Coordinates of C-alpha atoms in Angstrom, one line a residue:
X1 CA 133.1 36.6 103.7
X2 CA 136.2 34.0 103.5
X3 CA 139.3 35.0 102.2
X4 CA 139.1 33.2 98.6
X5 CA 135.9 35.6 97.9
X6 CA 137.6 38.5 99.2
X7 CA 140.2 38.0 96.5
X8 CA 138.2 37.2 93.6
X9 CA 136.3 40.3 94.4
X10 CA 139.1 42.4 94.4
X11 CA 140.3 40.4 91.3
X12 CA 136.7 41.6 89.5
X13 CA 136.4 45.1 90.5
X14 CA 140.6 46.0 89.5
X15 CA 140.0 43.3 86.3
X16 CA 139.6 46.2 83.4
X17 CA 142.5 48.2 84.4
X18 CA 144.9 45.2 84.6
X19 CA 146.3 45.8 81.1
X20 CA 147.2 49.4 81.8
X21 CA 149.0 48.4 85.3
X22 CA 150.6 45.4 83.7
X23 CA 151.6 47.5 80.7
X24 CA 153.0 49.9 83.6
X25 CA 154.8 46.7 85.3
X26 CA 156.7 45.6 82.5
X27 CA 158.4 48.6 81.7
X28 CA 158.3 50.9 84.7
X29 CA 160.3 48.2 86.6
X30 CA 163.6 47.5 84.5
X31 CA 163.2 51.4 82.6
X32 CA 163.8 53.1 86.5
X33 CA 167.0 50.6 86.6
X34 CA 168.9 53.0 84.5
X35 CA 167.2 56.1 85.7
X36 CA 168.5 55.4 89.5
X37 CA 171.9 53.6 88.3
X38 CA 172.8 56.3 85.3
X39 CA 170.6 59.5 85.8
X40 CA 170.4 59.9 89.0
X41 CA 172.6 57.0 90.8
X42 CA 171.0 55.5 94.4
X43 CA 173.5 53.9 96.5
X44 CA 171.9 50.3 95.3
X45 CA 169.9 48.9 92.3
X46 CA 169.1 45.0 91.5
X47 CA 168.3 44.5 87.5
X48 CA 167.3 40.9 88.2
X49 CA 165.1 41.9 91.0
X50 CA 163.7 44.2 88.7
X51 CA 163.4 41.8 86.1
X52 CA 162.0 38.9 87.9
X53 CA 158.9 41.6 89.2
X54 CA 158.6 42.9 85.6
X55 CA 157.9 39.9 84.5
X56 CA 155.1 38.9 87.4
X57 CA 153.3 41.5 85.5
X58 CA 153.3 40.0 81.7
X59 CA 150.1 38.3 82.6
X60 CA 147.9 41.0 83.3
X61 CA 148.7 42.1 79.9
X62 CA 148.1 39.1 77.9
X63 CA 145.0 38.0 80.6
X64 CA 142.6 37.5 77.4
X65 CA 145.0 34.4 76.2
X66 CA 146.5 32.6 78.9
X67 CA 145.6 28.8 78.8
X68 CA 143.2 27.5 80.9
X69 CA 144.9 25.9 83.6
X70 CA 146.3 29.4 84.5
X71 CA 143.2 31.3 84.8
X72 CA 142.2 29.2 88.1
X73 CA 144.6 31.0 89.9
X74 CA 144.6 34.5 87.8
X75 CA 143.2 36.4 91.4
X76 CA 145.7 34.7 93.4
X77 CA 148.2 35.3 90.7
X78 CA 147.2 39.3 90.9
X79 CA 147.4 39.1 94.9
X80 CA 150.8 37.9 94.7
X81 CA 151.9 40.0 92.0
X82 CA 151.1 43.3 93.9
X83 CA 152.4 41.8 97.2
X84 CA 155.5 41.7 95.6
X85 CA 156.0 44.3 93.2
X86 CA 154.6 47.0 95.5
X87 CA 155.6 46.6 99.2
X88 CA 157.9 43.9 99.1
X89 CA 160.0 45.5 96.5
X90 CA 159.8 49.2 97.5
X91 CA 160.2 48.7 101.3
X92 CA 162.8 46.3 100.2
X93 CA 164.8 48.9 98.1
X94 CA 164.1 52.3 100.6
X95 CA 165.9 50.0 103.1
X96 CA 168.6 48.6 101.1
X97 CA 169.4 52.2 99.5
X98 CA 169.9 53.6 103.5
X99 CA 165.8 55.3 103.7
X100 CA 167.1 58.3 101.0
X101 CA 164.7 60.9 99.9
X102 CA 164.1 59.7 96.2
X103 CA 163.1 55.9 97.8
X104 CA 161.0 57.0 100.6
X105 CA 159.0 59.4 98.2
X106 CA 158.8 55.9 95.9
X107 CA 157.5 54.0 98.7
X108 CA 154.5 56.4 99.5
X109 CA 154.0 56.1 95.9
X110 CA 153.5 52.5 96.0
X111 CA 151.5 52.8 99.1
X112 CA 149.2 54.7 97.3
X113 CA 148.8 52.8 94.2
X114 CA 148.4 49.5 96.1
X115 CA 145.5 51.3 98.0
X116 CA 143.8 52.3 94.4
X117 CA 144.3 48.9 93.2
X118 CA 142.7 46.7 96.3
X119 CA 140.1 48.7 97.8
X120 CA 139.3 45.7 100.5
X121 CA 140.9 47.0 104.1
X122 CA 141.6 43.4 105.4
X123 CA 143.4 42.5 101.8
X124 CA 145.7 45.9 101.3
X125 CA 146.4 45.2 105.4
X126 CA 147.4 41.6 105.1
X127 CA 149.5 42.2 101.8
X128 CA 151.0 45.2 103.0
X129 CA 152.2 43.6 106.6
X130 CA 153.4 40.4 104.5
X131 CA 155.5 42.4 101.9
X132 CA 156.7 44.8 104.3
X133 CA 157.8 42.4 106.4
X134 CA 159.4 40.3 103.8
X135 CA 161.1 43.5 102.1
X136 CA 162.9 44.3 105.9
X137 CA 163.1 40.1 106.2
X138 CA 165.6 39.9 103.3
X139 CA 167.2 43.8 104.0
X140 CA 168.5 43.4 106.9
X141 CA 168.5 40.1 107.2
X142 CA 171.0 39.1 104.6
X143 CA 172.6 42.4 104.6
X144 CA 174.4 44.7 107.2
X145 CA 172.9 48.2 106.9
X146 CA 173.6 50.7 109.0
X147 CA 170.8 53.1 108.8
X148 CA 171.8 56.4 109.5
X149 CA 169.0 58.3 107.8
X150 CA 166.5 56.2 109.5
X151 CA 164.2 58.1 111.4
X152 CA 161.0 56.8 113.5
X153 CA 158.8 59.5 112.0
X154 CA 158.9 58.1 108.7
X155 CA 157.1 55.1 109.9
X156 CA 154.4 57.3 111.9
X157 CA 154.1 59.3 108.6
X158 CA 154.0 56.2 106.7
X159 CA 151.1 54.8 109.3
X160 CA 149.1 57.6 109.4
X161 CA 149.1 57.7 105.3
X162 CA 148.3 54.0 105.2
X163 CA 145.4 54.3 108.1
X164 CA 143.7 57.6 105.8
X165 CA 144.8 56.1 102.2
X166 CA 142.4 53.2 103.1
X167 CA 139.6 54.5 104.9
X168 CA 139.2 57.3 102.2
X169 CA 139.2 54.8 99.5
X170 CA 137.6 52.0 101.2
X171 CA 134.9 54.4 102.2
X172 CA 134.4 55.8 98.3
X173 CA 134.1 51.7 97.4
X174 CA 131.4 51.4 99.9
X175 CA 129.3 54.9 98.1
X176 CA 129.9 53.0 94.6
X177 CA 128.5 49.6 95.8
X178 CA 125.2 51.2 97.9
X179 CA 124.6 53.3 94.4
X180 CA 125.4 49.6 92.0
X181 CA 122.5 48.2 94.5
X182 CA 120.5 50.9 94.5
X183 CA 120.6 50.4 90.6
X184 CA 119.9 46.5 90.7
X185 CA 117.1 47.1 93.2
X186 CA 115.0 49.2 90.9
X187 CA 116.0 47.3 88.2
X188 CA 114.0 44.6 89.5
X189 CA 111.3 46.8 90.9
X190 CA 110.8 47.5 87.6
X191 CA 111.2 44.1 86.1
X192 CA 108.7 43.0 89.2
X193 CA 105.9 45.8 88.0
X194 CA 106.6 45.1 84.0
X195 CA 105.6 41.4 84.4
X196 CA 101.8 42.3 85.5
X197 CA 100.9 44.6 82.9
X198 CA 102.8 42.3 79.7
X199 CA 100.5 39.3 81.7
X200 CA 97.5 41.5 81.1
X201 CA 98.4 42.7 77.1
X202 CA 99.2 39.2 76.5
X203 CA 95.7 37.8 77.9
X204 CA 94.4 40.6 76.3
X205 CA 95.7 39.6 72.5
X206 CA 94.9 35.9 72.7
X207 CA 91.1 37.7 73.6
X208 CA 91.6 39.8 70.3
X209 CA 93.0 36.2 68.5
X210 CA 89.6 34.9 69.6
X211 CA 87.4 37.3 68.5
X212 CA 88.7 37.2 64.9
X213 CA 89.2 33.9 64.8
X214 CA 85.5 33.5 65.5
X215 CA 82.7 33.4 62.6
X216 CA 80.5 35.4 63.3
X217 CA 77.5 37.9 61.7
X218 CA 78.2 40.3 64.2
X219 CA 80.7 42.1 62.6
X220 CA 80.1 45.4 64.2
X221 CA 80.0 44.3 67.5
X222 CA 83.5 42.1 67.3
X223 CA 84.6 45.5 66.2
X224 CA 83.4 47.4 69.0
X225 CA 85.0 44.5 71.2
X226 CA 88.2 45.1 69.8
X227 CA 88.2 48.6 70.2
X228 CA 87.7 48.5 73.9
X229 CA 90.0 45.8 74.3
X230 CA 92.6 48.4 72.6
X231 CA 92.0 51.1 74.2
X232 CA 92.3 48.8 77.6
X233 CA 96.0 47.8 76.3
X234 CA 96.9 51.5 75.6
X235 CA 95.6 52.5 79.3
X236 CA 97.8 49.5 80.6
X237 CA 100.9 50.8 78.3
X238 CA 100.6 54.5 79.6
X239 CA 100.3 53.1 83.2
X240 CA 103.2 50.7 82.6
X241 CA 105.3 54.2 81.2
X242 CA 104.2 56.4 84.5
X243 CA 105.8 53.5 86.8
X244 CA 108.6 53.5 85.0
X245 CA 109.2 57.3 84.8
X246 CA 108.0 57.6 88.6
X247 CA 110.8 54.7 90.0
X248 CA 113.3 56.5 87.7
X249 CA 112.9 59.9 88.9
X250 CA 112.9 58.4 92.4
X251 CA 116.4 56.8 91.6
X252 CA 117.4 60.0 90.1
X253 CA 116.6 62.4 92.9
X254 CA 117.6 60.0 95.6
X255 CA 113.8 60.8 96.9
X256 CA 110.3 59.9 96.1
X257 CA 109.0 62.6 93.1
X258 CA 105.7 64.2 94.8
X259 CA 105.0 66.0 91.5
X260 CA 101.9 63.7 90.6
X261 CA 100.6 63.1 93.9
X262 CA 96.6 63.7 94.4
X263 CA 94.2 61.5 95.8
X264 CA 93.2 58.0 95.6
X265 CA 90.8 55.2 96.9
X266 CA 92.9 53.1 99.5
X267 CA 90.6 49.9 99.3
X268 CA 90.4 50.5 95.3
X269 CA 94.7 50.9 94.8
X270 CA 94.5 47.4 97.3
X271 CA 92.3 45.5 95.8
X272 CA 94.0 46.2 92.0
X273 CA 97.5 45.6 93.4
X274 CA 96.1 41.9 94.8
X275 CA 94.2 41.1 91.6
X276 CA 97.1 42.4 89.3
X277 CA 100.3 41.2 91.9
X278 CA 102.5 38.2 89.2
X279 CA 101.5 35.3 91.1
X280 CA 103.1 32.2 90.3
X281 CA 100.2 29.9 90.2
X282 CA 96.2 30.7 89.8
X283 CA 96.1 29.1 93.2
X284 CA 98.4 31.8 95.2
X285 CA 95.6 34.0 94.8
X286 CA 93.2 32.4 96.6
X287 CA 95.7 32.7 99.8
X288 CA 95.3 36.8 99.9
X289 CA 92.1 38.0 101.3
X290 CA 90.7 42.1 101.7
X291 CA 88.9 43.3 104.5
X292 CA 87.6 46.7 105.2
X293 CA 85.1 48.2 106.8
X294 CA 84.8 51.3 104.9
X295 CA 86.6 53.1 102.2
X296 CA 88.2 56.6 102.0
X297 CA 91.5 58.5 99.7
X298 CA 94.6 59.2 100.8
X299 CA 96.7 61.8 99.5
X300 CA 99.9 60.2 97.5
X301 CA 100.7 58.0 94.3
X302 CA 98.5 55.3 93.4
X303 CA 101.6 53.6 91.4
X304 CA 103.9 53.9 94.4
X305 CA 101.1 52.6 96.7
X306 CA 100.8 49.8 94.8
X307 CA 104.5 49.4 94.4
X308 CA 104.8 49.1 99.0
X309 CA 101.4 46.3 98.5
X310 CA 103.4 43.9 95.6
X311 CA 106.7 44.1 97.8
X312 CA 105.4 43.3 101.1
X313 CA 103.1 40.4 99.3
X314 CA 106.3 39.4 97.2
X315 CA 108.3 38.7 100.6
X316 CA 105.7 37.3 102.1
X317 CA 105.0 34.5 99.6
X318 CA 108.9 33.8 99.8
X319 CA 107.7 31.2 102.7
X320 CA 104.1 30.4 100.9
X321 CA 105.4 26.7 101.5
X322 CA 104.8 26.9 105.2
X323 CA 101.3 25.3 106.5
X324 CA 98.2 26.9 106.4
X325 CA 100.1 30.1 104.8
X326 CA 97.9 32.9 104.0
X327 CA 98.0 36.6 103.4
X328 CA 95.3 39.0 104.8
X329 CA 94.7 43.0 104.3
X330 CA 92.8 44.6 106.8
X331 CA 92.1 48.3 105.9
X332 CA 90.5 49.8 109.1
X333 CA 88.8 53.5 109.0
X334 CA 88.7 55.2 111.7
X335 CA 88.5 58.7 113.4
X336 CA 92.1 60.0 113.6
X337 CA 93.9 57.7 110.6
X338 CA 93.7 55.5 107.9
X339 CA 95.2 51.9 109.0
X340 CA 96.1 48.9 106.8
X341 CA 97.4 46.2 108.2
X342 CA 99.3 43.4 106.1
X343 CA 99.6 39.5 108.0
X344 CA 101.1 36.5 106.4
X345 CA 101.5 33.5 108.3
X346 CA 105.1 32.6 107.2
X347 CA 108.4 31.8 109.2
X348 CA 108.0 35.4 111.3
X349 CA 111.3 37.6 111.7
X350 CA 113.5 37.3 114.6
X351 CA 112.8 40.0 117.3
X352 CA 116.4 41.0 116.8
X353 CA 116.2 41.8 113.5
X354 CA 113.0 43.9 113.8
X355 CA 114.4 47.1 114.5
X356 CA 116.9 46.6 111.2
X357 CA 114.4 45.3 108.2
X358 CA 114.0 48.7 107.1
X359 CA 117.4 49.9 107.0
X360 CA 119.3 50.2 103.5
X361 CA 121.1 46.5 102.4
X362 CA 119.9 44.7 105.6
X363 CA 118.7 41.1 104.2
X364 CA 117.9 38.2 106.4
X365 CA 117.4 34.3 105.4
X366 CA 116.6 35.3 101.8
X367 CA 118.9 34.7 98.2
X368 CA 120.0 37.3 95.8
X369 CA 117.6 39.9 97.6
X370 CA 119.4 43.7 97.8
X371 CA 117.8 44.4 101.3
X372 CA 116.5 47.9 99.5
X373 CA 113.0 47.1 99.1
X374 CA 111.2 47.8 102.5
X375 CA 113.5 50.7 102.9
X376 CA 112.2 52.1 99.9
X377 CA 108.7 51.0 100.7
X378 CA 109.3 53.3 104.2
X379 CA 110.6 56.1 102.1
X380 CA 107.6 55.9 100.2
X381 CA 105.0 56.1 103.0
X382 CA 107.0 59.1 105.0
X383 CA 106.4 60.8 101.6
X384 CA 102.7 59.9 102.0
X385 CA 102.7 61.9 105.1
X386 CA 102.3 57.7 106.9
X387 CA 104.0 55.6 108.8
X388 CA 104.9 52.1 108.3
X389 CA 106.3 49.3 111.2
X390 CA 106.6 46.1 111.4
X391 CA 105.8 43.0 113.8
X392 CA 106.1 39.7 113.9
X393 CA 106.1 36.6 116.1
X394 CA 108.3 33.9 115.2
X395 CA 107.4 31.0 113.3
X396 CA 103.7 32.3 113.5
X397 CA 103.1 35.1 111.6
X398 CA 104.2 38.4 110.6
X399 CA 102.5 41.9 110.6
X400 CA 103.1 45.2 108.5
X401 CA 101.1 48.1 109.8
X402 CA 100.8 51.1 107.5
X403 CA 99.2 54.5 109.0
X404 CA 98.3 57.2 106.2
X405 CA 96.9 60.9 107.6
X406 CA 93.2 61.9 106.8
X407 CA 93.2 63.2 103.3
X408 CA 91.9 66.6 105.1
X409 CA 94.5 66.1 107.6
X410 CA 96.7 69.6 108.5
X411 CA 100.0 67.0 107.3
X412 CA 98.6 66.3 104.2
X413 CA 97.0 69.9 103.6
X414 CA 100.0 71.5 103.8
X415 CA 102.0 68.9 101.7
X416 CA 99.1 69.8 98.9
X417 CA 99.9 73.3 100.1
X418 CA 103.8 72.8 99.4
X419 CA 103.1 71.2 95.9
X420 CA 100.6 73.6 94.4
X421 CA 103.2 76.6 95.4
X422 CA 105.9 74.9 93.2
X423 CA 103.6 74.9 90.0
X424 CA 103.5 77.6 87.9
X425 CA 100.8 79.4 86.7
X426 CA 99.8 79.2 83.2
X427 CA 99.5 82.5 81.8
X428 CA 96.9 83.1 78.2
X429 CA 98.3 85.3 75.7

C-alpha cells in the first residue's frame, strides 16, 4: 500500500472524532500556558508556540466548511497537524524545560494519544521519528541545555511504551477490520442468494400477469393456476427467510448453526443450486454440466450446501471469458464417501497460492472480493463432517474436491447423536 493511501486511511478511520480532538487543540494548547507559567510555573513556556499549534487544529473543527481547494490536502493537513502538535511539540518542551517530572509524564501522554489517533504502525513510526527528531533538532540545537535530569532510562521506558502502545492498538485495528469484512462478506452472500429467489417471484408474477390477462372460460382452472403459483412464491419467501436467518446466526456465533441439520439428496441440492445459481446471461447455463452415477443424502444443511455450490460457480465464472470455458459437477458414489468434484476450465491458481485460498482475507487476481468466501465454504463442509481441497493446474483448469461421510457413517452418527442430546423434550400437560 503506498504512502498517500496509508494516509487517507488513517484520515477516514480518525475522521468522526476530529471535531472533539480539534475542539481539544484549540484550547488545551494556549489554556496549559497559564497553568505551567502561573499555577504551577515550568522553568520554560512559549505562548506563540502554543498559539501557532492551536491554531493547526481550527480545521478539524470547522472540517464540514472549508473551501474546496483545502480539502485536497485535509489528510495531509491532519498528518502534519499531529506530527507537530504531539511529538514535535512535547519532546520539544520536555527538553527545553530540563526532562522535569510534569513534562515527561506530558510526553507519555502524547505518546499515547498519537497511538489512539493513527492506528497504522509505519505512519505513528514515521511521524513520531520526524517530530522527535525535529523537537531535539530545534532544543538543543538553537539552545544550550545542560541536562542534568536527563537519564537514559527514560528513553528505554519511552521505547518500550511506544513498541507496546502500538502493537496493542495496531493489533485491536486489525480484530475491528477482520469483523468489518466479515460483515461485508455476508452481506454479499446474502445479496448473492437474494437475487435467485426475487428472479424466481418476479418470473413468477409476470406468469400470474398472464394468466389474468388472458380471456378465458376456464375460470376455475386460471384460479387453480394461480393458487399453485402462490403457494410456489410463499415456499420461495420462507426459503429465502431460512438463508437469511441461517448466514446470520453463522455471523453471530462465529460458527456454522447445526441446529437444522438432517438429511438431504446431494445430486437433488446440486442440480437446484445450478438451475437456480444468478447467471448473467441464459447462455452461462449451458456451460455447467451434472454428472453422477448414483445418488445418496448427506447429513448437513441443504441452504449452506447450496451456499459452497453458488460460490465456487460464482469464482469460477469470474474467468468465463477464457476459451472453451466450462464448468463440470461430478458427484461420484462410492463405498467409503460421498465425492463431488467441481472443474472449470479458467486461468487455474498458481501452485503457490494453493495452500492459502482458504485462509481468512487471502484474495488473488480478483477486485473488490473479501477473500472470506472459500473459507467460509471450508468452515461449512468441516461442519458437514467433509472435507474440501483444492487443485489446479495453471492456465488449464481448476479443481474443487468435496468429500462428505456416509449418512450412516460413525462421524455423522454421532454428530446426529450430539444434536438430538441438545434438544429438549417436549413434555404434555
Amino acid at each position: 500500500m503506498s504512502i498517500k493511501n496509508r494516509i487517507n486511511n488513517v484520515y477516514r478511520y480518525f475522521e468522526p472524532n476530529l471535531i472533539i480532538i480539534g475542539y481539544l487543540g484549540c484550547i488545551g494548547f494556549p489554556l496549559y500556558f497559564f497553568v505551567w507559567h502561573y499555577l504551577f510555573p515550568q522553568p520554560y513556556e512559549n505562548f506563540l508556540l502554543r498559539l501557532f499549534c492551536g491554531t493547526l487544529f481550527i480545521p478539524f473543527i470547522l472540517k464540514d466548511h472549508l473551501p474546496y481547494w483545502f480539502l485536497r490536502y485535509k489528510a495531509i493537513h491532519f498528518i502534519a497537524t499531529i506530527t507537530i502538535g504531539l511529538p514535535f511539540f512535547f519532546s520539544y518542551m520536555l527538553i527545553m524545560n530540563d526532562w522535569s517530572i510534569p513534562w515527561i509524564m506530558s510526553f507519555m501522554a502524547a505518546l499515547f494519544l498519537s497511538i489512539l489517533l493513527i492506528y497504522d504502525a509505519y505512519i505513528i513510526s514515521a511521524i513520531s521519528i520526524i517530530g522527535i527528531t525535529m523537537g531535539a533538532f530545534f532544543s538543543y540545537g538553537f539552545h544550550p541545555i545542560n541536562s542534568e535530569n536527563f537519564h537514559w532510562g527514560y528513553i528505554a521506558v519511552i521505547s518500550f511504551s511506544y513498541v507496546t502502545g502500538i502493537a496493542s492498538h495496531y493489533r485491536n485495528h486489525i480484530h475491528y477490520e477482520d469483523q468489518l469484512l466479515f460483515a461485508r462478506s455476508f452481506s454479499a452472500g446474502i445479496a448473492h442468494e437474494m437475487r435467485n429467489p426475487f428472479s424466481s417471484l418476479y418470473s413468477s408474477m409476470e406468469l400470474m400477469l398472464d394468466i389474468l390477462r388472458q380471456k378465458s372460460d376456464n375460470k376455475e382452472g386460471n384460479v387453480n393456476e394461480l393458487e399453485s403459483i402462490i403457494r410456489s412464491n410463499m415456499t420461495v419467501i420462507n426459503n429465502s427467510n431460512e438463508t437469511i436467518n441461517l448466514l446470520l446466526s453463522s455471523i453471530n456465533e462465529h460458527a456454522i448453526s447445526k441446529n437444522t441439520f438432517q438429511e438431504y439428496s446431494i445430486v437433488n441440492i446440486i442440480k437446484s443450486s445450478v438451475e437456480s445459481f444468478g447467471y448473467q446471461s441464459s447462455k452461462d447455463r449451458n456451460l455447467v454440466s451434472v454428472e453422477f452415477n448414483k445418488d445418496t443424502n448427506y447429513f448437513g444443511s441443504d441452504i449452506l450446501f447450496r451456499y459452497v455450490i453458488f460460490n465456487i460457480m460464482k469464482n469460477a465464472f469470474y474467468y468465463k471469458e477464457k476459451s472453451n470455458f466450462n464448468i463440470n459437477i461430478n458427484v461420484d458414489i462410492n463405498t467409503n464417501n460421498n465425492v463431488i468434484k467441481i472443474r472449470d476450465t479458467g486461468i487455474g491458481i498458481p501452485k503457490n497460492n494453493l495452500d492459502a485460498i482458504f485462509d481468512d482475507f487471502f484474495t488473488h487476481g480478483k477486485k473488490n472480493s473479501s477473500g472470506l468466501g472459500l473459507p467460509f465454504c471450508k468452515k461449512v463442509i468441516t461442519a458437514f463432517g467433509g472435507v474440501i481441497s483444492c487443485q489446479s493446474k495453471l492456465g488449464e483448469w481448476t479443481e474443487f474436491t468435496i468429500i462428505l461421510p456416509k449418512s450412516d457413517s460413525k462421524s455423522v452418527n454421532k454428530l446426529k447423536y450430539e444434536l438430538m442430546s441438545k434438544k429438549t423434550p417436549i413434555v404434555h400437560r
